[in-house]
CSV table of C-alpha atoms in Angstrom, one decimal:
chain,number,residue,atom,x,y,z
M,1,MET,CA,0.0,0.0,0.0
M,2,THR,CA,1.4,3.4,-1.0
M,3,LYS,CA,1.6,6.0,1.7
M,4,SER,CA,-0.3,9.3,1.2
M,5,LEU,CA,1.7,12.3,0.2
M,6,ARG,CA,0.9,13.8,3.6
M,7,GLU,CA,2.4,10.7,5.4
M,8,GLU,CA,5.5,10.9,3.2
M,9,TYR,CA,6.0,14.6,4.1
M,10,GLU,CA,5.6,13.8,7.8
M,11,ASN,CA,8.1,11.0,7.5
M,12,ILE,CA,10.6,13.2,5.8
M,13,LEU,CA,10.1,15.9,8.4
M,14,GLU,CA,10.7,13.3,11.2
M,15,VAL,CA,14.1,12.6,9.6
M,16,MET,CA,14.9,16.3,9.5
M,17,ASP,CA,13.8,16.7,13.1
M,18,LYS,CA,16.5,14.2,14.0
M,19,TYR,CA,19.1,16.4,12.3
M,20,TYR,CA,17.9,19.4,14.3
M,21,GLU,CA,17.7,17.5,17.6
M,22,ALA,CA,21.3,16.2,17.1
M,23,GLN,CA,22.6,19.7,16.5
M,24,VAL,CA,20.7,21.2,19.5
M,25,LYS,CA,21.9,18.4,21.8
M,26,GLY,CA,25.3,18.1,20.3
M,27,ASN,CA,24.9,14.3,19.9
M,28,SER,CA,25.4,12.7,16.5
M,29,ASP,CA,24.0,9.4,17.8
M,30,ILE,CA,20.5,10.9,17.3
M,31,LEU,CA,21.2,11.6,13.6
M,32,LYS,CA,23.1,8.4,12.6
M,33,PRO,CA,20.0,6.1,12.2
M,34,VAL,CA,18.5,8.4,9.6
M,35,CYS,CA,21.6,8.7,7.5
M,36,HIS,CA,22.6,6.2,4.8
M,37,LYS,CA,25.8,4.4,5.5
M,38,ASN,CA,27.4,5.9,2.4
M,39,ALA,CA,26.1,9.4,2.8
M,40,ILE,CA,28.3,12.4,1.9
M,41,MET,CA,28.6,16.1,2.7
M,42,HIS,CA,30.2,19.1,1.1
M,43,GLY,CA,30.2,22.7,2.0
M,44,TYR,CA,31.7,25.8,3.6
M,45,ALA,CA,32.1,26.7,7.2
M,46,GLY,CA,33.0,30.3,6.7
M,47,GLU,CA,36.0,30.2,4.3
M,48,THR,CA,36.9,26.5,5.0
M,49,LEU,CA,35.7,23.8,2.6
M,50,LEU,CA,34.6,20.6,4.4
M,51,GLU,CA,33.9,17.5,2.3
M,52,GLY,CA,33.6,13.8,2.4
M,53,SER,CA,31.9,11.2,4.4
M,54,ILE,CA,28.9,11.9,6.6
M,55,GLU,CA,31.2,10.9,9.5
M,56,ASN,CA,32.6,14.4,9.2
M,57,LEU,CA,29.2,15.8,10.1
M,58,PHE,CA,28.9,13.4,13.0
M,59,ALA,CA,32.3,14.6,14.3
M,60,PHE,CA,31.3,18.2,13.8
M,61,ILE,CA,28.1,17.8,15.8
M,62,ASP,CA,29.9,16.0,18.7
M,63,ASN,CA,32.9,18.4,18.8
M,64,THR,CA,30.7,21.5,18.6
M,65,GLY,CA,28.5,20.4,21.5
M,66,ALA,CA,25.0,21.5,22.3
M,67,GLN,CA,23.6,24.5,20.3
M,68,GLU,CA,20.5,25.1,22.3
M,69,SER,CA,19.8,28.5,20.7
M,70,LEU,CA,19.3,27.0,17.2
M,71,LYS,CA,16.0,27.7,15.5
M,72,ALA,CA,15.1,25.6,12.4
M,73,ARG,CA,13.0,25.8,9.3
M,74,PHE,CA,12.6,23.0,6.8
M,75,ASP,CA,11.1,23.2,3.3
M,76,ILE,CA,10.5,20.1,1.3
M,77,ILE,CA,11.4,21.2,-2.2
M,78,THR,CA,10.9,18.0,-4.1
M,79,LEU,CA,9.1,14.7,-3.3
M,80,GLU,CA,8.9,12.1,-6.0
M,81,GLU,CA,8.2,8.5,-5.0
M,82,THR,CA,11.6,7.6,-3.5
M,83,ILE,CA,13.6,10.8,-3.7
M,84,ALA,CA,13.3,14.1,-1.8
M,85,ASN,CA,15.1,17.4,-1.6
M,86,VAL,CA,14.9,19.5,1.6
M,87,HIS,CA,16.1,23.0,2.3
M,88,CYS,CA,17.1,23.7,5.9
M,89,CYS,CA,17.9,26.9,7.7
M,90,LEU,CA,19.3,26.7,11.2
M,91,GLU,CA,19.8,30.0,12.9
M,92,GLY,CA,21.7,30.4,16.2
M,93,LYS,CA,23.4,33.1,18.3
M,94,THR,CA,26.7,32.7,16.6
M,95,ASN,CA,26.1,30.8,13.3
M,96,THR,CA,23.6,30.4,10.6
M,97,TYR,CA,23.5,27.3,8.4
M,98,PHE,CA,21.9,26.8,5.0
M,99,ASP,CA,21.7,23.2,4.0
M,100,LEU,CA,20.3,21.3,1.1
M,101,PHE,CA,19.6,17.6,1.8
M,102,GLN,CA,18.9,14.8,-0.6
M,103,LEU,CA,17.0,11.9,0.8
M,104,LEU,CA,16.3,8.4,-0.6
M,105,LYS,CA,13.7,6.0,0.5
M,106,VAL,CA,15.5,2.7,1.2
M,107,ASP,CA,13.6,-0.4,2.3
M,108,GLY,CA,10.6,1.8,3.1
M,109,GLU,CA,12.5,4.4,5.2
M,110,TRP,CA,13.8,7.8,4.3
M,111,LYS,CA,17.5,8.2,4.6
M,112,ILE,CA,19.8,11.2,4.2
M,113,ILE,CA,22.1,10.5,1.3
M,114,SER,CA,23.9,13.8,0.9
M,115,LYS,CA,24.2,17.3,2.4
M,116,ILE,CA,25.6,20.5,0.8
M,117,PHE,CA,25.8,23.5,3.1
M,118,HIS,CA,27.1,27.0,3.8
M,119,GLN,CA,27.7,28.1,7.4
M,120,TYR,CA,27.9,31.8,8.1
M,121,LYS,CA,29.9,32.8,11.2
Protein backbone atom coordinates (compact mmCIF):
# COMPACT_ATOMS: atom_id res chain seq x y z
CA MET A 1 0.00 0.00 0.00
CA THR A 2 1.36 3.39 -0.97
CA LYS A 3 1.55 6.02 1.71
CA SER A 4 -0.28 9.27 1.19
CA LEU A 5 1.68 12.33 0.20
CA ARG A 6 0.93 13.83 3.62
CA GLU A 7 2.38 10.75 5.36
CA GLU A 8 5.52 10.94 3.21
CA TYR A 9 5.99 14.62 4.09
CA GLU A 10 5.59 13.81 7.77
CA ASN A 11 8.11 10.96 7.54
CA ILE A 12 10.65 13.22 5.83
CA LEU A 13 10.14 15.93 8.44
CA GLU A 14 10.72 13.33 11.18
CA VAL A 15 14.12 12.60 9.59
CA MET A 16 14.93 16.30 9.49
CA ASP A 17 13.82 16.72 13.09
CA LYS A 18 16.52 14.18 14.01
CA TYR A 19 19.10 16.40 12.29
CA TYR A 20 17.87 19.40 14.26
CA GLU A 21 17.74 17.50 17.56
CA ALA A 22 21.29 16.19 17.05
CA GLN A 23 22.56 19.74 16.49
CA VAL A 24 20.69 21.19 19.49
CA LYS A 25 21.86 18.43 21.82
CA GLY A 26 25.35 18.07 20.32
CA ASN A 27 24.86 14.33 19.92
CA SER A 28 25.38 12.69 16.52
CA ASP A 29 23.97 9.37 17.76
CA ILE A 30 20.52 10.94 17.31
CA LEU A 31 21.23 11.55 13.61
CA LYS A 32 23.08 8.36 12.65
CA PRO A 33 20.00 6.09 12.25
CA VAL A 34 18.47 8.38 9.59
CA CYS A 35 21.64 8.66 7.49
CA HIS A 36 22.58 6.21 4.76
CA LYS A 37 25.82 4.38 5.54
CA ASN A 38 27.44 5.90 2.41
CA ALA A 39 26.09 9.44 2.85
CA ILE A 40 28.34 12.37 1.95
CA MET A 41 28.58 16.07 2.73
CA HIS A 42 30.22 19.07 1.14
CA GLY A 43 30.15 22.73 2.02
CA TYR A 44 31.72 25.78 3.56
CA ALA A 45 32.11 26.67 7.20
CA GLY A 46 33.05 30.30 6.68
CA GLU A 47 36.04 30.15 4.31
CA THR A 48 36.85 26.48 4.99
CA LEU A 49 35.67 23.77 2.58
CA LEU A 50 34.56 20.62 4.36
CA GLU A 51 33.88 17.52 2.31
CA GLY A 52 33.65 13.78 2.38
CA SER A 53 31.91 11.16 4.44
CA ILE A 54 28.91 11.94 6.64
CA GLU A 55 31.21 10.87 9.48
CA ASN A 56 32.61 14.42 9.21
CA LEU A 57 29.18 15.80 10.11
CA PHE A 58 28.91 13.43 13.05
CA ALA A 59 32.32 14.58 14.31
CA PHE A 60 31.35 18.24 13.85
CA ILE A 61 28.15 17.80 15.85
CA ASP A 62 29.93 15.97 18.67
CA ASN A 63 32.87 18.41 18.77
CA THR A 64 30.69 21.52 18.63
CA GLY A 65 28.48 20.35 21.46
CA ALA A 66 24.96 21.48 22.27
CA GLN A 67 23.62 24.48 20.33
CA GLU A 68 20.45 25.08 22.30
CA SER A 69 19.76 28.47 20.72
CA LEU A 70 19.28 27.03 17.21
CA LYS A 71 15.97 27.66 15.46
CA ALA A 72 15.09 25.56 12.41
CA ARG A 73 12.99 25.84 9.30
CA PHE A 74 12.60 22.97 6.83
CA ASP A 75 11.12 23.22 3.35
CA ILE A 76 10.54 20.10 1.29
CA ILE A 77 11.39 21.24 -2.22
CA THR A 78 10.92 17.98 -4.10
CA LEU A 79 9.14 14.74 -3.27
CA GLU A 80 8.89 12.10 -5.98
CA GLU A 81 8.21 8.49 -4.99
CA THR A 82 11.63 7.56 -3.53
CA ILE A 83 13.57 10.85 -3.68
CA ALA A 84 13.28 14.12 -1.81
CA ASN A 85 15.15 17.41 -1.56
CA VAL A 86 14.92 19.45 1.63
CA HIS A 87 16.13 22.99 2.29
CA CYS A 88 17.08 23.67 5.89
CA CYS A 89 17.91 26.90 7.65
CA LEU A 90 19.35 26.73 11.16
CA GLU A 91 19.83 30.04 12.91
CA GLY A 92 21.74 30.37 16.16
CA LYS A 93 23.36 33.06 18.27
CA THR A 94 26.74 32.74 16.56
CA ASN A 95 26.13 30.76 13.34
CA THR A 96 23.57 30.42 10.57
CA TYR A 97 23.51 27.30 8.42
CA PHE A 98 21.91 26.84 5.02
CA ASP A 99 21.69 23.18 4.02
CA LEU A 100 20.33 21.27 1.07
CA PHE A 101 19.64 17.62 1.81
CA GLN A 102 18.93 14.78 -0.59
CA LEU A 103 16.96 11.87 0.82
CA LEU A 104 16.32 8.43 -0.64
CA LYS A 105 13.66 5.98 0.45
CA VAL A 106 15.50 2.73 1.20
CA ASP A 107 13.57 -0.36 2.31
CA GLY A 108 10.59 1.84 3.13
CA GLU A 109 12.54 4.36 5.23
CA TRP A 110 13.76 7.84 4.31
CA LYS A 111 17.55 8.21 4.65
CA ILE A 112 19.79 11.22 4.23
CA ILE A 113 22.05 10.50 1.26
CA SER A 114 23.86 13.83 0.94
CA LYS A 115 24.15 17.30 2.37
CA ILE A 116 25.57 20.46 0.84
CA PHE A 117 25.79 23.51 3.05
CA HIS A 118 27.09 26.96 3.81
CA GLN A 119 27.73 28.13 7.36
CA TYR A 120 27.87 31.84 8.14
CA LYS A 121 29.87 32.81 11.21
